[in-house]
Amino acid sequence: MIEIEDLRFRALTIPRLVISDGTTAVIGANGSWKTTLLRLVAGLFRPESGSITVDGVHPVPGTTGFVDEYPDRNVLFSRVADELAAPLRFCHISCSEVESRVKEAAATIGFGDRLHQTMDTLSGGEKVLIALLTSLITCPKTLVLDEFDSHLDYESLQLADSLIAGSGARTVVRCTQNMDLAARCGKVVFLHQGGVLHDGRPEEVFSETESDCFYPFSWRTRR
Amino acid sequence: MRLRLSSVEWHAGPWKCSADGVFVPGVHMVSGRVGSGKTTFALLSSRLLRPDAGTVEYEGISSHILSFQHPEYHITGRTLDEEAGSYGVDPFTACARAGLAGREHEDPFLLSRGELKRFLLSCILMRPWDLIILDEPFSALDCRGKLSVCQSIHENRSSIVLVITHEQHILPRTDYLWEMRSGTLFGLGSLPGAISAWESAPGPVRMLLERGIIPANLTRDDLLEAACRIRE
């Protein structure tokens, strides 16, 4: 569970927000400070005042699986194999186990025979799929995903969602501009100009957006 | 005015991108799976990538521009007004159109990714171009930004507009549909007929096709109208 109290960071102000276990979508217009909130939750930024705790502990970088919205900002190493292996190597896991887990992970997205390919030859969508796998490879309890889905086609998105669902992560916080995807999450947090405009179950939050394009397309067409 | 790709091939190790096609004025949507070669096709069409075989001919095209998938690749100015100036457009108008009025002196890298994308598309679409190639123009945009870009694309339909995208819900009115399949470009034809052959169709279009419904076009209104037919 993620608890935010009296948070201030630049223009982001959140008096109180609780993100319970399960999957939470963070939505809002461009420039509503979604990415900043996600970086704070992942421990990549520290609050200027107030607090964020994840399962009662202040988040520190490296303990949470994180995927950046900029595909290239996820890349640390030149080869796909090294990129996937990095979090395991940083945990001093044995070479043989690293190798087997990397092969197993790569196979899940059809990259079993592309481990020696260089990252710079991948498409934007392929880079974020590798970033997602890299974030999952150490089985983190918390996953923070910043709009990686905007780089994926329909089938790749289904694949990514099945990887996330099967990851065992207890808390998933994902920013998205895909309202249908947000509607499938357990909770939705709608940010507006650096504050929380609405938060709650999808039915509660989207009942406030019915006249707007921030309303799931599939809900407009359901019988 | 035509963009003609004739027996174009480009190789990267064992992977090959192949394209044959003639693009006339109007809105051409190019979709495909992740890694199918969409961006390579955009680079070849914009002549930023030289084909290993075949030709890319601009017939009667005197101006062209490519909007990169990743907006951060575009930045050359230290401020938004410098950046707008590099496109030859008025920075105040460009910022206003992007919803960034009063922020002309800000560093582009301090914007959110969606704001940056909106600003660059505003700069690009403010000027007339004979050939406009938009690689993933909707990624990072919120729904209002996507609708606004759809409107701008529609206003530029007398040009040749290539929209390379896997956007799922908010798409522009489209004249011709193309698809990259494992590195090869396929022309599916004009709409609405082409929709039934669309392998990488977005979720809402798939849902309609599964029910035997073909929307008149791909705009949000077209998809909603088609979905209403399910109820009847």
Short mmCIF file of N, CA and C in Angstrom, two decimals, chain A residues 28-35 68-73 114 121 123-127 129 147 149-157 159 177-181 190 192 212-223, chain B residues 32-36 38-39 69-73 109 111-116 118 136 138-147 166 168-170 199-204 206-207 210 220 223-224 227-228 230-232:
data_model
loop_
_atom_site.label_atom_id
_atom_site.label_comp_id
_atom_site.label_asym_id
_atom_site.label_seq_id
_atom_site.Cartn_x
_atom_site.Cartn_y
_atom_site.Cartn_z
N GLY A 28 -4.92 12.00 -16.51
CA GLY A 28 -5.00 13.45 -16.47
C GLY A 28 -4.44 14.04 -17.76
N ALA A 29 -4.69 15.31 -17.94
CA ALA A 29 -4.22 16.00 -19.15
C ALA A 29 -2.70 16.09 -19.15
N ASN A 30 -2.14 16.37 -20.32
CA ASN A 30 -0.70 16.60 -20.40
C ASN A 30 -0.34 17.75 -19.47
N GLY A 31 0.76 17.57 -18.71
CA GLY A 31 1.21 18.64 -17.83
C GLY A 31 0.48 18.69 -16.50
N SER A 32 -0.20 17.59 -16.13
CA SER A 32 -0.93 17.60 -14.86
C SER A 32 -0.09 17.03 -13.71
N TRP A 33 1.18 16.74 -13.99
CA TRP A 33 2.16 16.28 -13.00
C TRP A 33 2.08 14.80 -12.69
N LYS A 34 1.59 14.04 -13.66
CA LYS A 34 1.49 12.59 -13.48
C LYS A 34 2.88 11.95 -13.34
N THR A 35 3.77 12.33 -14.25
CA THR A 35 5.11 11.72 -14.24
C THR A 35 5.83 12.04 -12.94
N ASP A 68 10.18 4.13 -17.68
CA ASP A 68 10.08 5.54 -18.04
C ASP A 68 9.27 5.69 -19.33
N GLU A 69 8.58 6.81 -19.47
CA GLU A 69 7.79 7.05 -20.68
C GLU A 69 8.67 7.30 -21.91
N TYR A 70 9.91 7.75 -21.68
CA TYR A 70 10.85 7.93 -22.79
C TYR A 70 11.57 6.59 -23.02
N PRO A 71 11.32 5.90 -24.11
CA PRO A 71 11.92 4.57 -24.28
C PRO A 71 13.44 4.57 -24.08
N ASP A 72 14.12 5.56 -24.62
CA ASP A 72 15.59 5.55 -24.55
C ASP A 72 16.12 5.80 -23.14
N ARG A 73 15.32 6.41 -22.28
CA ARG A 73 15.81 6.68 -20.93
C ARG A 73 15.83 5.43 -20.07
N ARG A 114 16.96 -13.05 -30.01
CA ARG A 114 17.43 -11.68 -30.30
C ARG A 114 18.20 -11.09 -29.12
N THR A 121 18.95 -0.77 -32.14
CA THR A 121 18.31 -1.23 -33.37
C THR A 121 16.85 -1.60 -33.15
N SER A 123 12.81 -0.99 -32.18
CA SER A 123 11.80 0.07 -32.34
C SER A 123 11.43 0.61 -30.96
N GLY A 124 10.73 1.73 -30.94
CA GLY A 124 10.31 2.33 -29.66
C GLY A 124 9.48 1.34 -28.85
N GLY A 125 8.57 0.64 -29.51
CA GLY A 125 7.71 -0.32 -28.81
C GLY A 125 8.51 -1.49 -28.27
N GLU A 126 9.47 -1.96 -29.05
CA GLU A 126 10.30 -3.08 -28.58
C GLU A 126 11.14 -2.64 -27.38
N LYS A 127 11.62 -1.40 -27.40
CA LYS A 127 12.42 -0.91 -26.26
C LYS A 127 11.60 -0.89 -24.98
N LEU A 129 9.01 -2.77 -24.32
CA LEU A 129 8.74 -4.15 -23.89
C LEU A 129 9.96 -4.71 -23.15
N GLU A 147 3.26 5.45 -18.66
CA GLU A 147 2.70 5.58 -20.01
C GLU A 147 3.45 4.79 -21.06
N ASP A 149 2.49 2.21 -22.40
CA ASP A 149 1.54 1.62 -23.33
C ASP A 149 1.33 2.46 -24.58
N SER A 150 1.71 3.74 -24.53
CA SER A 150 1.48 4.59 -25.72
C SER A 150 2.40 4.19 -26.87
N HIS A 151 3.35 3.31 -26.61
CA HIS A 151 4.27 2.86 -27.67
C HIS A 151 3.86 1.51 -28.25
N LEU A 152 2.74 0.96 -27.78
CA LEU A 152 2.43 -0.43 -28.13
C LEU A 152 1.17 -0.55 -28.99
N ASP A 153 1.19 -1.54 -29.89
CA ASP A 153 -0.01 -1.86 -30.65
C ASP A 153 -0.93 -2.73 -29.80
N TYR A 154 -2.09 -3.01 -30.33
CA TYR A 154 -3.13 -3.72 -29.57
C TYR A 154 -2.62 -5.06 -29.00
N GLU A 155 -1.98 -5.86 -29.87
CA GLU A 155 -1.57 -7.19 -29.41
C GLU A 155 -0.40 -7.11 -28.43
N SER A 156 0.51 -6.18 -28.66
CA SER A 156 1.64 -6.03 -27.73
C SER A 156 1.15 -5.55 -26.37
N LEU A 157 0.11 -4.74 -26.39
CA LEU A 157 -0.47 -4.26 -25.14
C LEU A 157 -1.10 -5.41 -24.35
N LEU A 159 -0.13 -8.46 -24.52
CA LEU A 159 1.01 -9.24 -24.02
C LEU A 159 1.59 -8.58 -22.78
N GLN A 177 -2.84 7.19 -21.06
CA GLN A 177 -3.83 8.03 -21.75
C GLN A 177 -4.89 7.15 -22.41
N ASN A 178 -4.85 5.86 -22.12
CA ASN A 178 -5.83 4.92 -22.66
C ASN A 178 -6.89 4.70 -21.59
N MET A 179 -8.02 5.36 -21.73
CA MET A 179 -9.04 5.33 -20.68
C MET A 179 -9.69 3.95 -20.55
N ASP A 180 -9.72 3.18 -21.64
CA ASP A 180 -10.25 1.82 -21.54
C ASP A 180 -9.36 0.97 -20.64
N LEU A 181 -8.06 1.20 -20.77
CA LEU A 181 -7.12 0.49 -19.91
C LEU A 181 -7.30 0.94 -18.45
N PHE A 190 -7.22 10.76 -10.81
CA PHE A 190 -7.28 11.76 -11.89
C PHE A 190 -6.60 13.02 -11.39
N HIS A 192 -5.12 16.90 -11.88
CA HIS A 192 -5.44 18.12 -12.62
C HIS A 192 -4.62 19.26 -12.03
N ASP A 212 -16.84 14.32 -21.31
CA ASP A 212 -15.49 14.67 -21.77
C ASP A 212 -14.90 13.48 -22.54
N CYS A 213 -13.78 13.74 -23.22
CA CYS A 213 -13.12 12.61 -23.89
C CYS A 213 -12.37 11.74 -22.89
N PHE A 214 -12.23 12.20 -21.64
CA PHE A 214 -11.64 11.36 -20.59
C PHE A 214 -12.71 10.40 -20.06
N TYR A 215 -13.25 9.63 -20.93
CA TYR A 215 -14.28 8.65 -20.56
C TYR A 215 -14.00 7.43 -21.44
N PRO A 216 -14.02 6.26 -20.86
CA PRO A 216 -13.64 5.08 -21.65
C PRO A 216 -14.52 4.90 -22.88
N PHE A 217 -13.89 4.71 -24.01
CA PHE A 217 -14.63 4.52 -25.26
C PHE A 217 -15.55 3.30 -25.14
N SER A 218 -15.02 2.23 -24.55
CA SER A 218 -15.81 0.99 -24.49
C SER A 218 -17.07 1.18 -23.62
N TRP A 219 -17.02 2.09 -22.68
CA TRP A 219 -18.20 2.32 -21.85
C TRP A 219 -19.29 3.05 -22.62
N ARG A 220 -18.89 3.84 -23.60
CA ARG A 220 -19.90 4.55 -24.41
C ARG A 220 -20.63 3.58 -25.33
N THR A 221 -20.00 2.44 -25.58
CA THR A 221 -20.58 1.53 -26.56
C THR A 221 -21.17 0.27 -25.93
N ARG A 222 -21.10 0.19 -24.57
CA ARG A 222 -21.64 -1.03 -23.97
C ARG A 222 -23.16 -0.96 -23.94
N ARG A 223 -23.74 -2.12 -24.02
CA ARG A 223 -25.21 -2.20 -24.11
C ARG A 223 -25.84 -1.85 -22.78
N GLY B 32 0.70 -1.14 -37.96
CA GLY B 32 1.47 -2.39 -37.94
C GLY B 32 1.90 -2.71 -36.53
N ARG B 33 2.33 -3.95 -36.35
CA ARG B 33 2.77 -4.40 -35.03
C ARG B 33 4.04 -3.66 -34.61
N VAL B 34 4.32 -3.72 -33.32
CA VAL B 34 5.60 -3.22 -32.82
C VAL B 34 6.73 -3.94 -33.55
N GLY B 35 7.71 -3.15 -34.04
CA GLY B 35 8.86 -3.76 -34.71
C GLY B 35 8.61 -4.20 -36.13
N SER B 36 7.47 -3.79 -36.72
CA SER B 36 7.15 -4.24 -38.08
C SER B 36 7.82 -3.39 -39.16
N LYS B 38 7.56 0.32 -39.21
CA LYS B 38 6.83 1.57 -39.47
C LYS B 38 7.77 2.77 -39.47
N THR B 39 8.63 2.83 -38.46
CA THR B 39 9.54 3.98 -38.38
C THR B 39 10.57 3.94 -39.51
N GLN B 69 8.81 10.04 -33.97
CA GLN B 69 8.05 9.35 -32.92
C GLN B 69 8.38 9.94 -31.55
N HIS B 70 9.67 10.20 -31.32
CA HIS B 70 10.11 10.69 -30.02
C HIS B 70 10.35 12.20 -30.11
N PRO B 71 9.51 13.01 -29.47
CA PRO B 71 9.60 14.47 -29.65
C PRO B 71 10.95 15.03 -29.20
N GLU B 72 11.58 14.38 -28.23
CA GLU B 72 12.85 14.89 -27.72
C GLU B 72 13.94 14.90 -28.79
N TYR B 73 13.78 14.10 -29.86
CA TYR B 73 14.79 14.07 -30.92
C TYR B 73 14.77 15.34 -31.77
N PHE B 109 12.89 21.07 -22.59
CA PHE B 109 13.06 19.83 -21.83
C PHE B 109 12.42 19.90 -20.44
N LEU B 111 9.26 20.76 -20.24
CA LEU B 111 7.85 20.42 -20.47
C LEU B 111 7.63 18.95 -20.20
N SER B 112 6.39 18.58 -19.96
CA SER B 112 6.09 17.14 -19.92
C SER B 112 6.21 16.62 -21.35
N ARG B 113 6.31 15.30 -21.46
CA ARG B 113 6.49 14.74 -22.80
C ARG B 113 5.29 15.05 -23.70
N GLY B 114 4.10 14.99 -23.11
CA GLY B 114 2.90 15.28 -23.89
C GLY B 114 2.85 16.74 -24.32
N GLU B 115 3.26 17.64 -23.43
CA GLU B 115 3.29 19.07 -23.79
C GLU B 115 4.30 19.31 -24.91
N LEU B 116 5.45 18.65 -24.82
CA LEU B 116 6.47 18.81 -25.85
C LEU B 116 5.97 18.31 -27.20
N ARG B 118 2.87 18.09 -28.18
CA ARG B 118 1.81 19.01 -28.63
C ARG B 118 2.44 20.26 -29.25
N GLU B 136 3.91 8.26 -35.21
CA GLU B 136 3.25 8.15 -33.90
C GLU B 136 2.87 9.54 -33.34
N PHE B 138 0.24 10.55 -32.01
CA PHE B 138 -0.68 10.58 -30.87
C PHE B 138 -0.05 10.08 -29.57
N SER B 139 1.13 9.47 -29.65
CA SER B 139 1.69 8.92 -28.42
C SER B 139 2.04 10.08 -27.50
N ALA B 140 1.75 9.91 -26.23
CA ALA B 140 2.00 10.90 -25.16
C ALA B 140 0.94 12.00 -25.09
N LEU B 141 0.08 12.11 -26.09
CA LEU B 141 -0.94 13.16 -26.04
C LEU B 141 -2.15 12.70 -25.23
N ASP B 142 -2.77 13.66 -24.51
CA ASP B 142 -4.04 13.33 -23.87
C ASP B 142 -5.15 13.38 -24.93
N CYS B 143 -6.37 13.00 -24.54
CA CYS B 143 -7.42 12.85 -25.55
C CYS B 143 -7.76 14.18 -26.24
N ARG B 144 -7.64 15.28 -25.50
CA ARG B 144 -7.94 16.59 -26.13
C ARG B 144 -6.87 16.91 -27.16
N GLY B 145 -5.63 16.63 -26.83
CA GLY B 145 -4.53 16.84 -27.78
C GLY B 145 -4.69 15.98 -29.01
N LYS B 146 -5.13 14.74 -28.81
CA LYS B 146 -5.32 13.83 -29.95
C LYS B 146 -6.42 14.35 -30.87
N LEU B 147 -7.51 14.81 -30.28
CA LEU B 147 -8.61 15.34 -31.10
C LEU B 147 -8.17 16.57 -31.87
N HIS B 166 -0.28 3.46 -33.97
CA HIS B 166 -1.05 2.34 -33.45
C HIS B 166 -2.03 2.86 -32.38
N GLN B 168 -5.28 3.65 -30.46
CA GLN B 168 -6.41 2.73 -30.35
C GLN B 168 -7.78 3.40 -30.46
N HIS B 169 -7.89 4.65 -30.05
CA HIS B 169 -9.25 5.20 -29.89
C HIS B 169 -9.54 6.48 -30.65
N ILE B 170 -8.53 7.34 -30.83
CA ILE B 170 -8.82 8.64 -31.44
C ILE B 170 -7.98 8.77 -32.71
N GLU B 199 -5.23 -6.14 -40.43
CA GLU B 199 -4.81 -7.13 -39.42
C GLU B 199 -4.45 -6.49 -38.08
N SER B 200 -3.86 -5.29 -38.11
CA SER B 200 -3.42 -4.66 -36.86
C SER B 200 -4.42 -3.59 -36.41
N ALA B 201 -5.68 -3.83 -36.69
CA ALA B 201 -6.71 -2.85 -36.34
C ALA B 201 -6.73 -2.59 -34.84
N PRO B 202 -7.03 -1.35 -34.43
CA PRO B 202 -7.14 -1.08 -33.00
C PRO B 202 -8.33 -1.81 -32.37
N GLY B 203 -8.31 -1.87 -31.03
CA GLY B 203 -9.32 -2.64 -30.30
C GLY B 203 -10.75 -2.34 -30.69
N PRO B 204 -11.18 -1.07 -30.69
CA PRO B 204 -12.58 -0.79 -31.01
C PRO B 204 -12.98 -1.24 -32.43
N ARG B 206 -11.60 -3.76 -34.07
CA ARG B 206 -11.69 -5.22 -34.00
C ARG B 206 -13.04 -5.65 -33.45
N MET B 207 -13.45 -4.96 -32.39
CA MET B 207 -14.72 -5.31 -31.74
C MET B 207 -15.86 -5.17 -32.76
N GLU B 210 -15.60 -7.94 -35.49
CA GLU B 210 -16.04 -9.25 -34.96
C GLU B 210 -17.57 -9.37 -35.00
N ARG B 220 -13.60 9.15 -34.12
CA ARG B 220 -14.34 8.75 -32.90
C ARG B 220 -15.84 8.69 -33.19
N LEU B 223 -16.74 5.62 -35.21
CA LEU B 223 -16.72 4.39 -34.42
C LEU B 223 -17.93 4.32 -33.48
N LEU B 224 -18.28 5.47 -32.92
CA LEU B 224 -19.47 5.50 -32.04
C LEU B 224 -20.74 5.21 -32.83
N ALA B 227 -20.83 1.63 -33.53
CA ALA B 227 -21.15 0.87 -32.31
C ALA B 227 -22.64 0.93 -32.00
N CYS B 228 -23.29 2.05 -32.36
CA CYS B 228 -24.73 2.16 -32.13
C CYS B 228 -25.50 1.12 -32.92
N ILE B 230 -24.75 -1.86 -33.14
CA ILE B 230 -24.80 -3.11 -32.37
C ILE B 230 -26.10 -3.16 -31.58
N ARG B 231 -26.51 -2.00 -31.11
CA ARG B 231 -27.69 -1.94 -30.23
C ARG B 231 -28.99 -2.21 -30.98
N GLU B 232 -28.93 -1.89 -32.30
CA GLU B 232 -30.18 -1.95 -33.05
C GLU B 232 -30.67 -3.38 -33.22
#
